[in-house]
mmCIF file of C-alpha atoms in Angstrom:
data_model
loop_
_atom_site.group_PDB
_atom_site.id
_atom_site.type_symbol
_atom_site.label_atom_id
_atom_site.label_comp_id
_atom_site.label_asym_id
_atom_site.label_seq_id
_atom_site.Cartn_x
_atom_site.Cartn_y
_atom_site.Cartn_z
ATOM 1 C CA MET A 1 12.237 -15.222 -4.406
ATOM 2 C CA LYS A 2 9.290 -17.450 -3.910
ATOM 3 C CA THR A 3 7.111 -18.342 -6.703
ATOM 4 C CA ASP A 4 4.635 -21.060 -4.941
ATOM 5 C CA LEU A 5 1.572 -18.278 -4.598
ATOM 6 C CA SER A 6 -0.399 -16.220 -7.178
ATOM 7 C CA LEU A 7 2.425 -13.482 -6.761
ATOM 8 C CA LYS A 8 6.019 -14.023 -6.357
ATOM 9 C CA TYR A 9 7.447 -12.493 -3.279
ATOM 10 C CA ILE A 10 10.392 -12.347 -0.757
ATOM 11 C CA SER A 11 9.993 -12.475 2.960
ATOM 12 C CA ARG A 12 11.563 -11.992 6.426
ATOM 13 C CA TRP A 13 9.665 -14.036 9.061
ATOM 14 C CA ALA A 14 9.231 -13.318 12.735
ATOM 15 C CA ALA A 15 9.747 -16.009 15.210
ATOM 16 C CA ASP A 16 6.055 -15.743 16.439
ATOM 17 C CA LYS A 17 3.488 -16.795 14.097
ATOM 18 C CA ASN A 18 1.084 -14.522 15.584
ATOM 19 C CA ALA A 19 3.244 -11.515 14.764
ATOM 20 C CA PRO A 20 1.743 -8.520 12.875
ATOM 21 C CA LEU A 21 2.376 -9.037 9.013
ATOM 22 C CA LEU A 22 3.425 -6.064 6.781
ATOM 23 C CA LEU A 23 3.033 -6.311 3.102
ATOM 24 C CA LEU A 24 5.272 -4.262 0.860
ATOM 25 C CA ILE A 25 3.841 -3.245 -2.304
ATOM 26 C CA HIS A 26 6.236 -1.615 -4.819
ATOM 27 C CA GLY A 27 5.661 1.259 -7.615
ATOM 28 C CA TYR A 28 5.601 1.279 -11.213
ATOM 29 C CA GLY A 29 8.637 -0.116 -13.023
ATOM 30 C CA SER A 30 10.166 -1.167 -9.401
ATOM 31 C CA ASN A 31 10.254 -4.946 -8.173
ATOM 32 C CA GLU A 32 10.103 -6.537 -4.812
ATOM 33 C CA GLU A 33 13.656 -5.369 -3.717
ATOM 34 C CA ASP A 34 13.257 -1.969 -3.499
ATOM 35 C CA LEU A 35 10.868 -1.624 -0.568
ATOM 36 C CA PHE A 36 12.383 -4.684 0.878
ATOM 37 C CA SER A 37 15.408 -2.484 1.891
ATOM 38 C CA PHE A 38 13.399 -0.873 4.706
ATOM 39 C CA ALA A 39 13.263 -4.289 6.306
ATOM 40 C CA PRO A 40 16.410 -4.330 8.172
ATOM 41 C CA GLN A 41 15.481 -1.036 9.759
ATOM 42 C CA MET A 42 11.861 -2.529 10.752
ATOM 43 C CA SER A 43 11.090 -4.208 13.998
ATOM 44 C CA ASN A 44 12.218 -7.978 14.062
ATOM 45 C CA ASP A 45 8.497 -8.480 15.693
ATOM 46 C CA MET A 46 6.636 -8.690 12.402
ATOM 47 C CA HIS A 47 6.534 -10.712 9.421
ATOM 48 C CA ILE A 48 7.499 -8.684 6.412
ATOM 49 C CA VAL A 49 6.519 -10.016 2.733
ATOM 50 C CA SER A 50 7.251 -7.808 -0.208
ATOM 51 C CA LEU A 51 5.262 -8.677 -3.139
ATOM 52 C CA ARG A 52 6.248 -8.387 -6.984
ATOM 53 C CA ALA A 53 3.804 -6.965 -9.400
ATOM 54 C CA PRO A 54 2.307 -9.449 -12.207
ATOM 55 C CA TYR A 55 3.357 -7.602 -15.271
ATOM 56 C CA ASP A 56 7.008 -7.639 -15.946
ATOM 57 C CA MET A 57 8.867 -4.624 -17.309
ATOM 58 C CA PRO A 58 12.231 -5.325 -18.576
ATOM 59 C CA PRO A 59 14.794 -5.486 -17.567
ATOM 60 C CA TYR A 60 14.300 -5.899 -13.839
ATOM 61 C CA GLY A 61 11.047 -4.274 -12.920
ATOM 62 C CA ALA A 62 7.253 -4.795 -12.663
ATOM 63 C CA ALA A 63 3.948 -2.988 -12.623
ATOM 64 C CA TRP A 64 0.623 -3.608 -11.072
ATOM 65 C CA TYR A 65 -1.199 -1.871 -14.295
ATOM 66 C CA ALA A 66 -0.254 -0.034 -17.195
ATOM 67 C CA ILE A 67 0.045 4.007 -17.102
ATOM 68 C CA ASP A 68 -0.174 6.501 -19.618
ATOM 69 C CA TYR A 69 1.939 9.444 -18.617
ATOM 70 C CA THR A 70 0.972 11.330 -21.507
ATOM 71 C CA ALA A 71 -2.529 11.624 -20.417
ATOM 72 C CA ASP A 72 -4.774 13.701 -17.864
ATOM 73 C CA GLU A 73 -5.243 12.376 -14.499
ATOM 74 C CA GLY A 74 -8.807 10.700 -15.602
ATOM 75 C CA LYS A 75 -6.773 8.525 -18.072
ATOM 76 C CA PHE A 76 -3.722 7.837 -15.953
ATOM 77 C CA SER A 77 -4.316 4.319 -14.920
ATOM 78 C CA ASP A 78 -5.673 1.195 -16.563
ATOM 79 C CA LEU A 79 -8.453 0.589 -13.926
ATOM 80 C CA ASN A 80 -9.378 -2.830 -15.212
ATOM 81 C CA GLN A 81 -5.784 -4.090 -14.625
ATOM 82 C CA ALA A 82 -5.468 -2.038 -11.311
ATOM 83 C CA ARG A 83 -8.740 -3.852 -10.097
ATOM 84 C CA GLN A 84 -7.432 -7.251 -11.140
ATOM 85 C CA SER A 85 -3.983 -6.547 -9.196
ATOM 86 C CA MET A 86 -6.142 -5.875 -5.896
ATOM 87 C CA ASN A 87 -8.078 -8.881 -6.360
ATOM 88 C CA LEU A 88 -4.595 -10.832 -6.860
ATOM 89 C CA ILE A 89 -3.150 -9.087 -3.704
ATOM 90 C CA LYS A 90 -6.058 -10.128 -1.601
ATOM 91 C CA LYS A 91 -5.860 -13.914 -3.061
ATOM 92 C CA PHE A 92 -2.169 -13.755 -2.365
ATOM 93 C CA ILE A 93 -2.690 -12.831 1.417
ATOM 94 C CA GLN A 94 -5.236 -15.502 1.958
ATOM 95 C CA GLU A 95 -2.730 -18.117 0.307
ATOM 96 C CA LEU A 96 0.191 -16.811 2.373
ATOM 97 C CA LEU A 97 -1.623 -17.289 5.685
ATOM 98 C CA ALA A 98 -2.787 -20.649 4.865
ATOM 99 C CA LYS A 99 0.661 -21.687 3.530
ATOM 100 C CA HIS A 100 2.722 -20.561 6.174
ATOM 101 C CA LYS A 101 0.020 -21.318 8.920
ATOM 102 C CA LEU A 102 0.059 -17.603 9.983
ATOM 103 C CA GLU A 103 -2.108 -16.274 12.374
ATOM 104 C CA PRO A 104 -0.954 -12.580 12.417
ATOM 105 C CA SER A 105 -2.527 -10.041 15.119
ATOM 106 C CA SER A 106 -2.829 -7.696 12.124
ATOM 107 C CA ILE A 107 -2.518 -7.337 8.600
ATOM 108 C CA ASN A 108 -0.742 -4.173 7.348
ATOM 109 C CA ALA A 109 0.086 -2.688 4.040
ATOM 110 C CA LEU A 110 2.959 -0.456 2.861
ATOM 111 C CA GLY A 111 2.684 0.921 -0.637
ATOM 112 C CA PHE A 112 5.058 3.371 -2.839
ATOM 113 C CA SER A 113 3.489 5.214 -5.493
ATOM 114 C CA GLN A 114 1.372 2.691 -7.698
ATOM 115 C CA GLY A 115 1.562 0.397 -4.612
ATOM 116 C CA ALA A 116 0.175 3.202 -2.510
ATOM 117 C CA ILE A 117 -2.928 3.610 -4.862
ATOM 118 C CA LEU A 118 -3.548 0.072 -4.611
ATOM 119 C CA SER A 119 -3.259 -0.234 -0.844
ATOM 120 C CA MET A 120 -5.561 2.670 -0.094
ATOM 121 C CA GLY A 121 -8.066 1.365 -2.566
ATOM 122 C CA LEU A 122 -7.859 -2.038 -1.028
ATOM 123 C CA ALA A 123 -8.345 -0.657 2.301
ATOM 124 C CA LEU A 124 -11.363 1.652 1.545
ATOM 125 C CA SER A 125 -12.862 -1.427 -0.250
ATOM 126 C CA ASN A 126 -12.396 -3.394 2.563
ATOM 127 C CA PRO A 127 -12.529 -1.052 5.764
ATOM 128 C CA SER A 128 -11.376 -3.733 8.315
ATOM 129 C CA PHE A 129 -9.141 -5.589 6.121
ATOM 130 C CA PHE A 130 -5.820 -3.798 7.036
ATOM 131 C CA LYS A 131 -5.150 -2.472 10.490
ATOM 132 C CA ASN A 132 -2.869 -0.026 9.319
ATOM 133 C CA VAL A 133 -1.850 1.203 5.687
ATOM 134 C CA VAL A 134 1.028 3.355 4.783
ATOM 135 C CA GLY A 135 0.695 5.310 1.293
ATOM 136 C CA MET A 136 3.900 6.972 0.213
ATOM 137 C CA SER A 137 4.021 9.307 -2.965
ATOM 138 C CA GLY A 138 0.709 7.713 -4.156
ATOM 139 C CA TYR A 139 -2.890 9.263 -4.202
ATOM 140 C CA LEU A 140 -6.680 7.856 -3.602
ATOM 141 C CA ASN A 141 -8.107 6.965 -7.004
ATOM 142 C CA THR A 142 -11.708 6.676 -5.805
ATOM 143 C CA ASP A 143 -12.363 4.824 -9.025
ATOM 144 C CA LEU A 144 -10.666 1.724 -7.316
ATOM 145 C CA VAL A 145 -12.831 1.812 -4.091
ATOM 146 C CA GLU A 146 -15.537 -0.828 -4.276
ATOM 147 C CA ASN A 147 -19.187 0.857 -3.685
ATOM 148 C CA TYR A 148 -17.613 4.155 -3.219
ATOM 149 C CA ASP A 149 -21.017 5.993 -2.750
ATOM 150 C CA SER A 150 -21.556 3.974 0.218
ATOM 151 C CA LEU A 151 -18.147 4.265 1.686
ATOM 152 C CA GLU A 152 -19.001 6.659 4.684
ATOM 153 C CA VAL A 153 -21.554 4.388 6.164
ATOM 154 C CA ARG A 154 -19.393 1.315 5.759
ATOM 155 C CA PHE A 155 -16.340 3.052 7.037
ATOM 156 C CA ARG A 156 -17.992 4.500 10.163
ATOM 157 C CA GLU A 157 -20.065 0.981 10.802
ATOM 158 C CA SER A 158 -16.789 -1.139 10.645
ATOM 159 C CA GLU A 159 -15.459 -2.393 13.899
ATOM 160 C CA ASN A 160 -11.949 -1.544 13.183
ATOM 161 C CA PRO A 161 -11.464 0.695 10.401
ATOM 162 C CA THR A 162 -8.123 0.931 8.912
ATOM 163 C CA ASN A 163 -5.459 3.756 10.190
ATOM 164 C CA PHE A 164 -3.701 5.673 7.497
ATOM 165 C CA PHE A 165 -0.332 7.181 7.132
ATOM 166 C CA VAL A 166 -0.241 9.081 3.856
ATOM 167 C CA SER A 167 3.086 11.163 2.641
ATOM 168 C CA HIS A 168 4.158 12.939 -0.408
ATOM 169 C CA GLY A 169 6.718 15.095 -1.689
ATOM 170 C CA THR A 170 5.669 18.541 -2.581
ATOM 171 C CA MET A 171 8.101 18.587 -5.807
ATOM 172 C CA ASP A 172 7.059 15.268 -7.077
ATOM 173 C CA GLN A 173 7.092 15.492 -10.889
ATOM 174 C CA VAL A 174 5.561 11.770 -11.545
ATOM 175 C CA ILE A 175 2.302 12.118 -9.258
ATOM 176 C CA PRO A 176 1.522 15.822 -8.425
ATOM 177 C CA PHE A 177 1.327 16.733 -4.938
ATOM 178 C CA SER A 178 -2.060 18.409 -5.868
ATOM 179 C CA TRP A 179 -3.290 14.738 -6.619
ATOM 180 C CA ALA A 180 -2.228 13.572 -3.319
ATOM 181 C CA ILE A 181 -3.736 16.301 -0.986
ATOM 182 C CA LYS A 182 -7.119 15.435 -2.472
ATOM 183 C CA THR A 183 -6.857 12.160 -0.117
ATOM 184 C CA GLN A 184 -6.901 14.275 3.001
ATOM 185 C CA PRO A 185 -10.376 15.704 2.855
ATOM 186 C CA ILE A 186 -11.914 12.103 2.038
ATOM 187 C CA LEU A 187 -10.056 10.667 5.098
ATOM 188 C CA GLU A 188 -11.258 13.658 7.123
ATOM 189 C CA LYS A 189 -14.896 13.004 6.026
ATOM 190 C CA LEU A 190 -14.732 9.485 7.014
ATOM 191 C CA ASN A 191 -13.225 10.567 10.476
ATOM 192 C CA ALA A 192 -10.352 8.312 9.824
ATOM 193 C CA ASP A 193 -7.199 7.938 12.092
ATOM 194 C CA TYR A 194 -5.014 9.322 9.588
ATOM 195 C CA VAL A 195 -1.687 11.142 9.413
ATOM 196 C CA PHE A 196 -0.910 13.227 6.247
ATOM 197 C CA LYS A 197 2.747 14.300 5.838
ATOM 198 C CA GLN A 198 4.661 16.436 3.315
ATOM 199 C CA TYR A 199 8.275 16.747 2.780
ATOM 200 C CA PRO A 200 10.482 19.250 0.396
ATOM 201 C CA ILE A 201 11.302 16.154 -1.767
ATOM 202 C CA GLY A 202 10.326 14.728 -5.295
ATOM 203 C CA HIS A 203 8.908 11.224 -6.047
ATOM 204 C CA GLY A 204 10.647 9.136 -3.261
ATOM 205 C CA VAL A 205 11.132 8.635 0.449
ATOM 206 C CA SER A 206 13.409 10.583 2.446
ATOM 207 C CA PRO A 207 15.063 10.014 5.669
ATOM 208 C CA ASP A 208 12.735 12.213 7.842
ATOM 209 C CA ASN A 209 9.705 10.542 5.674
ATOM 210 C CA PHE A 210 11.111 6.901 6.814
ATOM 211 C CA HIS A 211 11.500 7.887 10.172
ATOM 212 C CA ASP A 212 8.020 9.406 10.635
ATOM 213 C CA MET A 213 6.426 6.326 8.849
ATOM 214 C CA LYS A 214 8.417 3.930 11.097
ATOM 215 C CA ALA A 215 7.518 5.478 14.420
ATOM 216 C CA TRP A 216 3.772 5.888 13.376
ATOM 217 C CA LEU A 217 3.626 2.269 11.917
ATOM 218 C CA GLU A 218 5.341 0.424 14.975
ATOM 219 C CA ALA A 219 3.192 2.300 17.557
ATOM 220 C CA ARG A 220 0.262 1.025 16.070
ATOM 221 C CA LEU A 221 0.965 -2.774 15.631
#
């Protein structure tokens, strides 16, 4: 694991410096190794970098921000920590490109659970920053979208707005499906290029989910 930038990370580099960059952003209590298990099954023609969240959770996990599982949806997340982590991710990307002298043809994010929430928040705060965002088993927290009131105008005026693949398990007991489905009308209103997929699973990624995501992402890199 590398510790030379604002966030710790592990990586798999493509031969071409200009290859697309895919960032993997794990969920609450997990770590950088979790989503990196996808890497062997993904195209070799992309840089893959898996980040570790800044707040350690013994023995091996980490979190992007604190969560109160006993609270209702409105009090579910420590929004200040979440915003700080979003800023850290943006800073990390800039550092990563500079240190490794990368000029990727596109920057893409794949987030699971808490990582999906941050990925979608970052993408809608900066509509041209990511080319593609995969949000798995998360939801769109509009409180994390900067200048949310002007989002529709900013997104429509963006030259290359982000494409979205959003997926969720209908039996998810960690982040209810009813929260995730609220993402769909928001993306629809933005006229975003998006896919919303549901699977008969809990809080995880099924083989069908992974296959659909992989095909969608690799077709758009």
